[in-house]
Amino acid sequence: MKVDLYYTPQCPNCPAAKNIMRKLLKEFPNIEYRELNAFEHQDKAMELGFRMVPTIVIDGKIWHSGVPDEAKLREALSR
């Protein structure tokens, strides 16, 4: 499974999303994970079609925009 978390440096909610994701990665060590600055990866952000950060993309598809619910993210990662 590949998971990308798109963020921007000034986003007030992005640190919380990163912390949740990093915590859950300890439970799912086989996940390929990247944190991508949306400004540096604008082409991909436009291709995916999201307009807010943080946005979590699982296997090339938008899973959630905004700070994720930890239990729902855990469920998505366990599939």
PDB file of N, CA, C and O in Angstrom:
ATOM      1  N   MET A   1       0.849  -1.178   0.000  1.00  0.00           N
ATOM      2  CA  MET A   1       0.000   0.000   0.000  1.00  0.00           C
ATOM      3  C   MET A   1       0.890   1.234   0.000  1.00  0.00           C
ATOM      4  O   MET A   1       1.882   1.299   0.719  1.00  0.00           O
ATOM      5  N   LYS A   2       0.507   2.227  -0.791  1.00  0.00           N
ATOM      6  CA  LYS A   2       1.222   3.494  -0.853  1.00  0.00           C
ATOM      7  C   LYS A   2       0.328   4.602  -0.321  1.00  0.00           C
ATOM      8  O   LYS A   2      -0.822   4.724  -0.731  1.00  0.00           O
ATOM      9  N   VAL A   3       0.875   5.381   0.585  1.00  0.00           N
ATOM     10  CA  VAL A   3       0.125   6.482   1.187  1.00  0.00           C
ATOM     11  C   VAL A   3       0.948   7.760   1.051  1.00  0.00           C
ATOM     12  O   VAL A   3       2.118   7.801   1.417  1.00  0.00           O
ATOM     13  N   ASP A   4       0.306   8.789   0.510  1.00  0.00           N
ATOM     14  CA  ASP A   4       0.918  10.114   0.412  1.00  0.00           C
ATOM     15  C   ASP A   4       0.081  11.083   1.231  1.00  0.00           C
ATOM     16  O   ASP A   4      -1.147  11.083   1.132  1.00  0.00           O
ATOM     17  N   LEU A   5       0.770  11.885   2.026  1.00  0.00           N
ATOM     18  CA  LEU A   5       0.103  12.944   2.768  1.00  0.00           C
ATOM     19  C   LEU A   5       0.607  14.256   2.184  1.00  0.00           C
ATOM     20  O   LEU A   5       1.792  14.561   2.251  1.00  0.00           O
ATOM     21  N   TYR A   6      -0.305  15.000   1.583  1.00  0.00           N
ATOM     22  CA  TYR A   6       0.020  16.313   1.020  1.00  0.00           C
ATOM     23  C   TYR A   6      -0.215  17.372   2.083  1.00  0.00           C
ATOM     24  O   TYR A   6      -1.255  17.359   2.755  1.00  0.00           O
ATOM     25  N   TYR A   7       0.730  18.270   2.214  1.00  0.00           N
ATOM     26  CA  TYR A   7       0.671  19.318   3.232  1.00  0.00           C
ATOM     27  C   TYR A   7       1.256  20.609   2.658  1.00  0.00           C
ATOM     28  O   TYR A   7       1.815  20.615   1.562  1.00  0.00           O
ATOM     29  N   THR A   8       1.111  21.684   3.397  1.00  0.00           N
ATOM     30  CA  THR A   8       1.838  22.920   3.121  1.00  0.00           C
ATOM     31  C   THR A   8       2.473  23.364   4.437  1.00  0.00           C
ATOM     32  O   THR A   8       1.941  23.077   5.512  1.00  0.00           O
ATOM     33  N   PRO A   9       3.608  24.045   4.348  1.00  0.00           N
ATOM     34  CA  PRO A   9       4.313  24.439   5.566  1.00  0.00           C
ATOM     35  C   PRO A   9       3.500  25.323   6.516  1.00  0.00           C
ATOM     36  O   PRO A   9       3.637  25.205   7.726  1.00  0.00           O
ATOM     37  N   GLN A  10       2.647  26.180   5.988  1.00  0.00           N
ATOM     38  CA  GLN A  10       1.898  27.099   6.850  1.00  0.00           C
ATOM     39  C   GLN A  10       0.542  26.559   7.297  1.00  0.00           C
ATOM     40  O   GLN A  10      -0.167  27.216   8.048  1.00  0.00           O
ATOM     41  N   CYS A  11       0.180  25.386   6.881  1.00  0.00           N
ATOM     42  CA  CYS A  11      -1.112  24.787   7.233  1.00  0.00           C
ATOM     43  C   CYS A  11      -1.191  24.512   8.734  1.00  0.00           C
ATOM     44  O   CYS A  11      -0.356  23.798   9.277  1.00  0.00           O
ATOM     45  N   PRO A  12      -2.213  25.048   9.421  1.00  0.00           N
ATOM     46  CA  PRO A  12      -2.316  24.821  10.857  1.00  0.00           C
ATOM     47  C   PRO A  12      -2.770  23.405  11.223  1.00  0.00           C
ATOM     48  O   PRO A  12      -2.542  22.958  12.347  1.00  0.00           O
ATOM     49  N   ASN A  13      -3.407  22.699  10.281  1.00  0.00           N
ATOM     50  CA  ASN A  13      -3.912  21.356  10.564  1.00  0.00           C
ATOM     51  C   ASN A  13      -2.977  20.233  10.115  1.00  0.00           C
ATOM     52  O   ASN A  13      -3.147  19.095  10.518  1.00  0.00           O
ATOM     53  N   CYS A  14      -2.019  20.568   9.293  1.00  0.00           N
ATOM     54  CA  CYS A  14      -1.131  19.535   8.747  1.00  0.00           C
ATOM     55  C   CYS A  14      -0.291  18.824   9.809  1.00  0.00           C
ATOM     56  O   CYS A  14      -0.133  17.601   9.729  1.00  0.00           O
ATOM     57  N   PRO A  15       0.257  19.524  10.802  1.00  0.00           N
ATOM     58  CA  PRO A  15       1.026  18.800  11.822  1.00  0.00           C
ATOM     59  C   PRO A  15       0.207  17.714  12.535  1.00  0.00           C
ATOM     60  O   PRO A  15       0.721  16.630  12.817  1.00  0.00           O
ATOM     61  N   ALA A  16      -1.058  17.981  12.799  1.00  0.00           N
ATOM     62  CA  ALA A  16      -1.901  16.980  13.465  1.00  0.00           C
ATOM     63  C   ALA A  16      -2.088  15.760  12.565  1.00  0.00           C
ATOM     64  O   ALA A  16      -2.012  14.614  13.029  1.00  0.00           O
ATOM     65  N   ALA A  17      -2.315  15.982  11.281  1.00  0.00           N
ATOM     66  CA  ALA A  17      -2.483  14.874  10.345  1.00  0.00           C
ATOM     67  C   ALA A  17      -1.191  14.062  10.239  1.00  0.00           C
ATOM     68  O   ALA A  17      -1.219  12.830  10.222  1.00  0.00           O
ATOM     69  N   LYS A  18      -0.057  14.756  10.180  1.00  0.00           N
ATOM     70  CA  LYS A  18       1.235  14.064  10.126  1.00  0.00           C
ATOM     71  C   LYS A  18       1.443  13.216  11.377  1.00  0.00           C
ATOM     72  O   LYS A  18       1.901  12.073  11.283  1.00  0.00           O
ATOM     73  N   ASN A  19       1.121  13.770  12.534  1.00  0.00           N
ATOM     74  CA  ASN A  19       1.314  13.034  13.787  1.00  0.00           C
ATOM     75  C   ASN A  19       0.459  11.775  13.846  1.00  0.00           C
ATOM     76  O   ASN A  19       0.925  10.720  14.286  1.00  0.00           O
ATOM     77  N   ILE A  20      -0.785  11.876  13.406  1.00  0.00           N
ATOM     78  CA  ILE A  20      -1.660  10.698  13.385  1.00  0.00           C
ATOM     79  C   ILE A  20      -1.090   9.660  12.430  1.00  0.00           C
ATOM     80  O   ILE A  20      -1.006   8.471  12.764  1.00  0.00           O
ATOM     81  N   MET A  21      -0.686  10.091  11.254  1.00  0.00           N
ATOM     82  CA  MET A  21      -0.158   9.156  10.263  1.00  0.00           C
ATOM     83  C   MET A  21       1.114   8.498  10.779  1.00  0.00           C
ATOM     84  O   MET A  21       1.262   7.275  10.675  1.00  0.00           O
ATOM     85  N   ARG A  22       2.018   9.264  11.326  1.00  0.00           N
ATOM     86  CA  ARG A  22       3.277   8.719  11.842  1.00  0.00           C
ATOM     87  C   ARG A  22       3.031   7.719  12.968  1.00  0.00           C
ATOM     88  O   ARG A  22       3.714   6.702  13.068  1.00  0.00           O
ATOM     89  N   LYS A  23       2.051   8.007  13.809  1.00  0.00           N
ATOM     90  CA  LYS A  23       1.701   7.086  14.896  1.00  0.00           C
ATOM     91  C   LYS A  23       1.206   5.762  14.330  1.00  0.00           C
ATOM     92  O   LYS A  23       1.630   4.688  14.764  1.00  0.00           O
ATOM     93  N   LEU A  24       0.329   5.832  13.337  1.00  0.00           N
ATOM     94  CA  LEU A  24      -0.241   4.612  12.766  1.00  0.00           C
ATOM     95  C   LEU A  24       0.776   3.816  11.946  1.00  0.00           C
ATOM     96  O   LEU A  24       0.653   2.597  11.829  1.00  0.00           O
ATOM     97  N   LEU A  25       1.781   4.476  11.413  1.00  0.00           N
ATOM     98  CA  LEU A  25       2.813   3.765  10.651  1.00  0.00           C
ATOM     99  C   LEU A  25       3.539   2.737  11.513  1.00  0.00           C
ATOM    100  O   LEU A  25       4.026   1.733  10.997  1.00  0.00           O
ATOM    101  N   LYS A  26       3.588   2.968  12.812  1.00  0.00           N
ATOM    102  CA  LYS A  26       4.208   2.001  13.714  1.00  0.00           C
ATOM    103  C   LYS A  26       3.426   0.688  13.729  1.00  0.00           C
ATOM    104  O   LYS A  26       4.001  -0.371  13.948  1.00  0.00           O
ATOM    105  N   GLU A  27       2.122   0.768  13.481  1.00  0.00           N
ATOM    106  CA  GLU A  27       1.278  -0.426  13.438  1.00  0.00           C
ATOM    107  C   GLU A  27       1.297  -1.095  12.068  1.00  0.00           C
ATOM    108  O   GLU A  27       0.947  -2.263  11.943  1.00  0.00           O
ATOM    109  N   PHE A  28       1.665  -0.330  11.041  1.00  0.00           N
ATOM    110  CA  PHE A  28       1.639  -0.823   9.655  1.00  0.00           C
ATOM    111  C   PHE A  28       2.991  -0.546   8.986  1.00  0.00           C
ATOM    112  O   PHE A  28       3.103   0.313   8.110  1.00  0.00           O
ATOM    113  N   PRO A  29       4.021  -1.276   9.387  1.00  0.00           N
ATOM    114  CA  PRO A  29       5.369  -0.975   8.878  1.00  0.00           C
ATOM    115  C   PRO A  29       5.567  -1.258   7.389  1.00  0.00           C
ATOM    116  O   PRO A  29       6.535  -0.772   6.804  1.00  0.00           O
ATOM    117  N   ASN A  30       4.682  -1.986   6.766  1.00  0.00           N
ATOM    118  CA  ASN A  30       4.840  -2.312   5.347  1.00  0.00           C
ATOM    119  C   ASN A  30       4.292  -1.248   4.414  1.00  0.00           C
ATOM    120  O   ASN A  30       4.385  -1.381   3.200  1.00  0.00           O
ATOM    121  N   ILE A  31       3.719  -0.205   4.965  1.00  0.00           N
ATOM    122  CA  ILE A  31       3.149   0.864   4.139  1.00  0.00           C
ATOM    123  C   ILE A  31       4.272   1.751   3.608  1.00  0.00           C
ATOM    124  O   ILE A  31       5.172   2.150   4.346  1.00  0.00           O
ATOM    125  N   GLU A  32       4.196   2.034   2.326  1.00  0.00           N
ATOM    126  CA  GLU A  32       5.126   2.976   1.704  1.00  0.00           C
ATOM    127  C   GLU A  32       4.518   4.366   1.878  1.00  0.00           C
ATOM    128  O   GLU A  32       3.441   4.650   1.344  1.00  0.00           O
ATOM    129  N   TYR A  33       5.188   5.220   2.637  1.00  0.00           N
ATOM    130  CA  TYR A  33       4.616   6.503   3.044  1.00  0.00           C
ATOM    131  C   TYR A  33       5.515   7.663   2.645  1.00  0.00           C
ATOM    132  O   TYR A  33       6.732   7.600   2.795  1.00  0.00           O
ATOM    133  N   ARG A  34       4.865   8.722   2.152  1.00  0.00           N
ATOM    134  CA  ARG A  34       5.580   9.959   1.815  1.00  0.00           C
ATOM    135  C   ARG A  34       4.773  11.149   2.296  1.00  0.00           C
ATOM    136  O   ARG A  34       3.547  11.130   2.239  1.00  0.00           O
ATOM    137  N   GLU A  35       5.475  12.178   2.739  1.00  0.00           N
ATOM    138  CA  GLU A  35       4.871  13.469   3.038  1.00  0.00           C
ATOM    139  C   GLU A  35       5.329  14.408   1.931  1.00  0.00           C
ATOM    140  O   GLU A  35       6.520  14.611   1.737  1.00  0.00           O
ATOM    141  N   LEU A  36       4.367  14.963   1.193  1.00  0.00           N
ATOM    142  CA  LEU A  36       4.673  15.766   0.020  1.00  0.00           C
ATOM    143  C   LEU A  36       4.156  17.189   0.182  1.00  0.00           C
ATOM    144  O   LEU A  36       2.964  17.397   0.462  1.00  0.00           O
ATOM    145  N   ASN A  37       5.050  18.142   0.000  1.00  0.00           N
ATOM    146  CA  ASN A  37       4.664  19.545   0.034  1.00  0.00           C
ATOM    147  C   ASN A  37       3.809  19.818  -1.207  1.00  0.00           C
ATOM    148  O   ASN A  37       4.264  19.634  -2.336  1.00  0.00           O
ATOM    149  N   ALA A  38       2.575  20.221  -1.006  1.00  0.00           N
ATOM    150  CA  ALA A  38       1.643  20.437  -2.130  1.00  0.00           C
ATOM    151  C   ALA A  38       2.129  21.538  -3.069  1.00  0.00           C
ATOM    152  O   ALA A  38       1.823  21.495  -4.263  1.00  0.00           O
ATOM    153  N   PHE A  39       2.884  22.501  -2.565  1.00  0.00           N
ATOM    154  CA  PHE A  39       3.419  23.557  -3.432  1.00  0.00           C
ATOM    155  C   PHE A  39       4.485  22.994  -4.372  1.00  0.00           C
ATOM    156  O   PHE A  39       4.583  23.384  -5.524  1.00  0.00           O
ATOM    157  N   GLU A  40       5.272  22.066  -3.869  1.00  0.00           N
ATOM    158  CA  GLU A  40       6.340  21.468  -4.672  1.00  0.00           C
ATOM    159  C   GLU A  40       5.820  20.394  -5.625  1.00  0.00           C
ATOM    160  O   GLU A  40       6.525  19.988  -6.542  1.00  0.00           O
ATOM    161  N   HIS A  41       4.623  19.916  -5.373  1.00  0.00           N
ATOM    162  CA  HIS A  41       4.022  18.853  -6.187  1.00  0.00           C
ATOM    163  C   HIS A  41       2.657  19.307  -6.726  1.00  0.00           C
ATOM    164  O   HIS A  41       1.687  18.551  -6.713  1.00  0.00           O
ATOM    165  N   GLN A  42       2.609  20.544  -7.208  1.00  0.00           N
ATOM    166  CA  GLN A  42       1.342  21.114  -7.691  1.00  0.00           C
ATOM    167  C   GLN A  42       0.753  20.324  -8.848  1.00  0.00           C
ATOM    168  O   GLN A  42      -0.465  20.186  -8.935  1.00  0.00           O
ATOM    169  N   ASP A  43       1.591  19.827  -9.746  1.00  0.00           N
ATOM    170  CA  ASP A  43       1.068  19.079 -10.892  1.00  0.00           C
ATOM    171  C   ASP A  43       0.283  17.860 -10.440  1.00  0.00           C
ATOM    172  O   ASP A  43      -0.815  17.598 -10.939  1.00  0.00           O
ATOM    173  N   LYS A  44       0.827  17.123  -9.481  1.00  0.00           N
ATOM    174  CA  LYS A  44       0.147  15.926  -8.981  1.00  0.00           C
ATOM    175  C   LYS A  44      -1.113  16.316  -8.216  1.00  0.00           C
ATOM    176  O   LYS A  44      -2.150  15.662  -8.345  1.00  0.00           O
ATOM    177  N   ALA A  45      -1.038  17.398  -7.447  1.00  0.00           N
ATOM    178  CA  ALA A  45      -2.214  17.858  -6.705  1.00  0.00           C
ATOM    179  C   ALA A  45      -3.336  18.232  -7.668  1.00  0.00           C
ATOM    180  O   ALA A  45      -4.498  17.884  -7.445  1.00  0.00           O
ATOM    181  N   MET A  46      -2.986  18.908  -8.756  1.00  0.00           N
ATOM    182  CA  MET A  46      -3.995  19.281  -9.748  1.00  0.00           C
ATOM    183  C   MET A  46      -4.549  18.046 -10.446  1.00  0.00           C
ATOM    184  O   MET A  46      -5.750  17.959 -10.699  1.00  0.00           O
ATOM    185  N   GLU A  47      -3.693  17.086 -10.724  1.00  0.00           N
ATOM    186  CA  GLU A  47      -4.130  15.843 -11.364  1.00  0.00           C
ATOM    187  C   GLU A  47      -5.120  15.088 -10.472  1.00  0.00           C
ATOM    188  O   GLU A  47      -6.131  14.573 -10.944  1.00  0.00           O
ATOM    189  N   LEU A  48      -4.823  15.054  -9.172  1.00  0.00           N
ATOM    190  CA  LEU A  48      -5.716  14.368  -8.237  1.00  0.00           C
ATOM    191  C   LEU A  48      -6.991  15.180  -7.980  1.00  0.00           C
ATOM    192  O   LEU A  48      -8.026  14.613  -7.663  1.00  0.00           O
ATOM    193  N   GLY A  49      -6.883  16.504  -8.083  1.00  0.00           N
ATOM    194  CA  GLY A  49      -8.053  17.356  -7.957  1.00  0.00           C
ATOM    195  C   GLY A  49      -8.394  17.816  -6.550  1.00  0.00           C
ATOM    196  O   GLY A  49      -9.522  18.231  -6.300  1.00  0.00           O
ATOM    197  N   PHE A  50      -7.462  17.761  -5.629  1.00  0.00           N
ATOM    198  CA  PHE A  50      -7.807  18.258  -4.292  1.00  0.00           C
ATOM    199  C   PHE A  50      -7.451  19.727  -4.168  1.00  0.00           C
ATOM    200  O   PHE A  50      -6.597  20.237  -4.858  1.00  0.00           O
ATOM    201  N   ARG A  51      -8.166  20.407  -3.275  1.00  0.00           N
ATOM    202  CA  ARG A  51      -8.003  21.845  -3.117  1.00  0.00           C
ATOM    203  C   ARG A  51      -7.657  22.253  -1.691  1.00  0.00           C
ATOM    204  O   ARG A  51      -7.573  23.431  -1.395  1.00  0.00           O
ATOM    205  N   MET A  52      -7.521  21.294  -0.812  1.00  0.00           N
ATOM    206  CA  MET A  52      -7.181  21.648   0.566  1.00  0.00           C
ATOM    207  C   MET A  52      -6.159  20.666   1.112  1.00  0.00           C
ATOM    208  O   MET A  52      -6.018  19.556   0.600  1.00  0.00           O
ATOM    209  N   VAL A  53      -5.462  21.118   2.117  1.00  0.00           N
ATOM    210  CA  VAL A  53      -4.506  20.268   2.815  1.00  0.00           C
ATOM    211  C   VAL A  53      -4.846  20.284   4.297  1.00  0.00           C
ATOM    212  O   VAL A  53      -5.474  21.232   4.762  1.00  0.00           O
ATOM    213  N   PRO A  54      -4.514  19.241   4.987  1.00  0.00           N
ATOM    214  CA  PRO A  54      -3.860  18.040   4.517  1.00  0.00           C
ATOM    215  C   PRO A  54      -4.806  17.170   3.701  1.00  0.00           C
ATOM    216  O   PRO A  54      -6.013  17.167   3.934  1.00  0.00           O
ATOM    217  N   THR A  55      -4.231  16.450   2.750  1.00  0.00           N
ATOM    218  CA  THR A  55      -4.978  15.463   1.973  1.00  0.00           C
ATOM    219  C   THR A  55      -4.195  14.166   1.980  1.00  0.00           C
ATOM    220  O   THR A  55      -2.988  14.168   1.739  1.00  0.00           O
ATOM    221  N   ILE A  56      -4.896  13.079   2.266  1.00  0.00           N
ATOM    222  CA  ILE A  56      -4.280  11.758   2.285  1.00  0.00           C
ATOM    223  C   ILE A  56      -4.732  10.998   1.048  1.00  0.00           C
ATOM    224  O   ILE A  56      -5.930  10.892   0.768  1.00  0.00           O
ATOM    225  N   VAL A  57      -3.752  10.488   0.324  1.00  0.00           N
ATOM    226  CA  VAL A  57      -3.990   9.731  -0.903  1.00  0.00           C
ATOM    227  C   VAL A  57      -3.514   8.309  -0.655  1.00  0.00           C
ATOM    228  O   VAL A  57      -2.361   8.087  -0.260  1.00  0.00           O
ATOM    229  N   ILE A  58      -4.406   7.345  -0.857  1.00  0.00           N
ATOM    230  CA  ILE A  58      -4.063   5.934  -0.678  1.00  0.00           C
ATOM    231  C   ILE A  58      -4.130   5.255  -2.036  1.00  0.00           C
ATOM    232  O   ILE A  58      -5.165   5.288  -2.701  1.00  0.00           O
ATOM    233  N   ASP A  59      -3.012   4.671  -2.426  1.00  0.00           N
ATOM    234  CA  ASP A  59      -2.894   3.968  -3.706  1.00  0.00           C
ATOM    235  C   ASP A  59      -3.412   4.810  -4.873  1.00  0.00           C
ATOM    236  O   ASP A  59      -4.160   4.333  -5.725  1.00  0.00           O
ATOM    237  N   GLY A  60      -3.032   6.079  -4.876  1.00  0.00           N
ATOM    238  CA  GLY A  60      -3.339   6.961  -5.990  1.00  0.00           C
ATOM    239  C   GLY A  60      -4.719   7.586  -5.991  1.00  0.00           C
ATOM    240  O   GLY A  60      -5.067   8.319  -6.914  1.00  0.00           O
ATOM    241  N   LYS A  61      -5.506   7.351  -4.944  1.00  0.00           N
ATOM    242  CA  LYS A  61      -6.854   7.919  -4.869  1.00  0.00           C
ATOM    243  C   LYS A  61      -7.012   8.701  -3.572  1.00  0.00           C
ATOM    244  O   LYS A  61      -6.569   8.265  -2.511  1.00  0.00           O
ATOM    245  N   ILE A  62      -7.676   9.838  -3.678  1.00  0.00           N
ATOM    246  CA  ILE A  62      -7.907  10.652  -2.481  1.00  0.00           C
ATOM    247  C   ILE A  62      -8.745   9.850  -1.497  1.00  0.00           C
ATOM    248  O   ILE A  62      -9.820   9.356  -1.830  1.00  0.00           O
ATOM    249  N   TRP A  63      -8.228   9.740  -0.291  1.00  0.00           N
ATOM    250  CA  TRP A  63      -8.977   9.056   0.760  1.00  0.00           C
ATOM    251  C   TRP A  63      -9.667  10.069   1.661  1.00  0.00           C
ATOM    252  O   TRP A  63     -10.824   9.895   2.019  1.00  0.00           O
ATOM    253  N   HIS A  64      -8.948  11.156   2.015  1.00  0.00           N
ATOM    254  CA  HIS A  64      -9.524  12.118   2.954  1.00  0.00           C
ATOM    255  C   HIS A  64      -8.797  13.454   2.847  1.00  0.00           C
ATOM    256  O   HIS A  64      -7.585  13.493   2.694  1.00  0.00           O
ATOM    257  N   SER A  65      -9.545  14.535   2.969  1.00  0.00           N
ATOM    258  CA  SER A  65      -8.964  15.878   3.089  1.00  0.00           C
ATOM    259  C   SER A  65      -9.331  16.423   4.454  1.00  0.00           C
ATOM    260  O   SER A  65     -10.466  16.271   4.909  1.00  0.00           O
ATOM    261  N   GLY A  66      -8.356  17.046   5.106  1.00  0.00           N
ATOM    262  CA  GLY A  66      -8.539  17.532   6.468  1.00  0.00           C
ATOM    263  C   GLY A  66      -7.847  16.583   7.433  1.00  0.00           C
ATOM    264  O   GLY A  66      -7.223  15.605   7.037  1.00  0.00           O
ATOM    265  N   VAL A  67      -7.953  16.885   8.719  1.00  0.00           N
ATOM    266  CA  VAL A  67      -7.343  16.017   9.724  1.00  0.00           C
ATOM    267  C   VAL A  67      -8.171  14.743   9.809  1.00  0.00           C
ATOM    268  O   VAL A  67      -9.383  14.796  10.026  1.00  0.00           O
ATOM    269  N   PRO A  68      -7.531  13.589   9.626  1.00  0.00           N
ATOM    270  CA  PRO A  68      -8.295  12.337   9.617  1.00  0.00           C
ATOM    271  C   PRO A  68      -8.672  11.876  11.018  1.00  0.00           C
ATOM    272  O   PRO A  68      -7.984  12.181  11.993  1.00  0.00           O
ATOM    273  N   ASP A  69      -9.756  11.145  11.091  1.00  0.00           N
ATOM    274  CA  ASP A  69     -10.129  10.453  12.315  1.00  0.00           C
ATOM    275  C   ASP A  69      -9.188   9.248  12.431  1.00  0.00           C
ATOM    276  O   ASP A  69      -9.072   8.458  11.491  1.00  0.00           O
ATOM    277  N   GLU A  70      -8.513   9.126  13.557  1.00  0.00           N
ATOM    278  CA  GLU A  70      -7.508   8.075  13.711  1.00  0.00           C
ATOM    279  C   GLU A  70      -8.083   6.677  13.508  1.00  0.00           C
ATOM    280  O   GLU A  70      -7.478   5.841  12.828  1.00  0.00           O
ATOM    281  N   ALA A  71      -9.244   6.398  14.065  1.00  0.00           N
ATOM    282  CA  ALA A  71      -9.849   5.069  13.935  1.00  0.00           C
ATOM    283  C   ALA A  71     -10.211   4.759  12.480  1.00  0.00           C
ATOM    284  O   ALA A  71      -9.989   3.641  11.999  1.00  0.00           O
ATOM    285  N   LYS A  72     -10.744   5.744  11.758  1.00  0.00           N
ATOM    286  CA  LYS A  72     -11.102   5.516  10.356  1.00  0.00           C
ATOM    287  C   LYS A  72      -9.862   5.332   9.495  1.00  0.00           C
ATOM    288  O   LYS A  72      -9.855   4.528   8.576  1.00  0.00           O
ATOM    289  N   LEU A  73      -8.809   6.080   9.800  1.00  0.00           N
ATOM    290  CA  LEU A  73      -7.570   5.923   9.046  1.00  0.00           C
ATOM    291  C   LEU A  73      -6.958   4.553   9.331  1.00  0.00           C
ATOM    292  O   LEU A  73      -6.506   3.873   8.425  1.00  0.00           O
ATOM    293  N   ARG A  74      -6.969   4.125  10.578  1.00  0.00           N
ATOM    294  CA  ARG A  74      -6.463   2.789  10.924  1.00  0.00           C
ATOM    295  C   ARG A  74      -7.220   1.722  10.138  1.00  0.00           C
ATOM    296  O   ARG A  74      -6.629   0.784   9.603  1.00  0.00           O
ATOM    297  N   GLU A  75      -8.537   1.870  10.061  1.00  0.00           N
ATOM    298  CA  GLU A  75      -9.361   0.916   9.319  1.00  0.00           C
ATOM    299  C   GLU A  75      -8.974   0.901   7.842  1.00  0.00           C
ATOM    300  O   GLU A  75      -8.835  -0.167   7.231  1.00  0.00           O
ATOM    301  N   ALA A  76      -8.773   2.077   7.259  1.00  0.00           N
ATOM    302  CA  ALA A  76      -8.391   2.159   5.846  1.00  0.00           C
ATOM    303  C   ALA A  76      -7.022   1.534   5.602  1.00  0.00           C
ATOM    304  O   ALA A  76      -6.815   0.864   4.591  1.00  0.00           O
ATOM    305  N   LEU A  77      -6.111   1.720   6.527  1.00  0.00           N
ATOM    306  CA  LEU A  77      -4.761   1.167   6.371  1.00  0.00           C
ATOM    307  C   LEU A  77      -4.712  -0.339   6.562  1.00  0.00           C
ATOM    308  O   LEU A  77      -3.814  -1.000   6.072  1.00  0.00           O
ATOM    309  N   SER A  78      -5.675  -0.867   7.272  1.00  0.00           N
ATOM    310  CA  SER A  78      -5.676  -2.315   7.544  1.00  0.00           C
ATOM    311  C   SER A  78      -6.254  -3.143   6.407  1.00  0.00           C
ATOM    312  O   SER A  78      -6.184  -4.365   6.445  1.00  0.00           O
ATOM    313  N   ARG A  79      -6.791  -2.503   5.392  1.00  0.00           N
ATOM    314  CA  ARG A  79      -7.375  -3.242   4.263  1.00  0.00           C
ATOM    315  C   ARG A  79      -6.324  -3.826   3.376  1.00  0.00           C
ATOM    316  O   ARG A  79      -5.273  -3.411   3.173  1.00  0.00           O
TER     317      ARG A  79
END
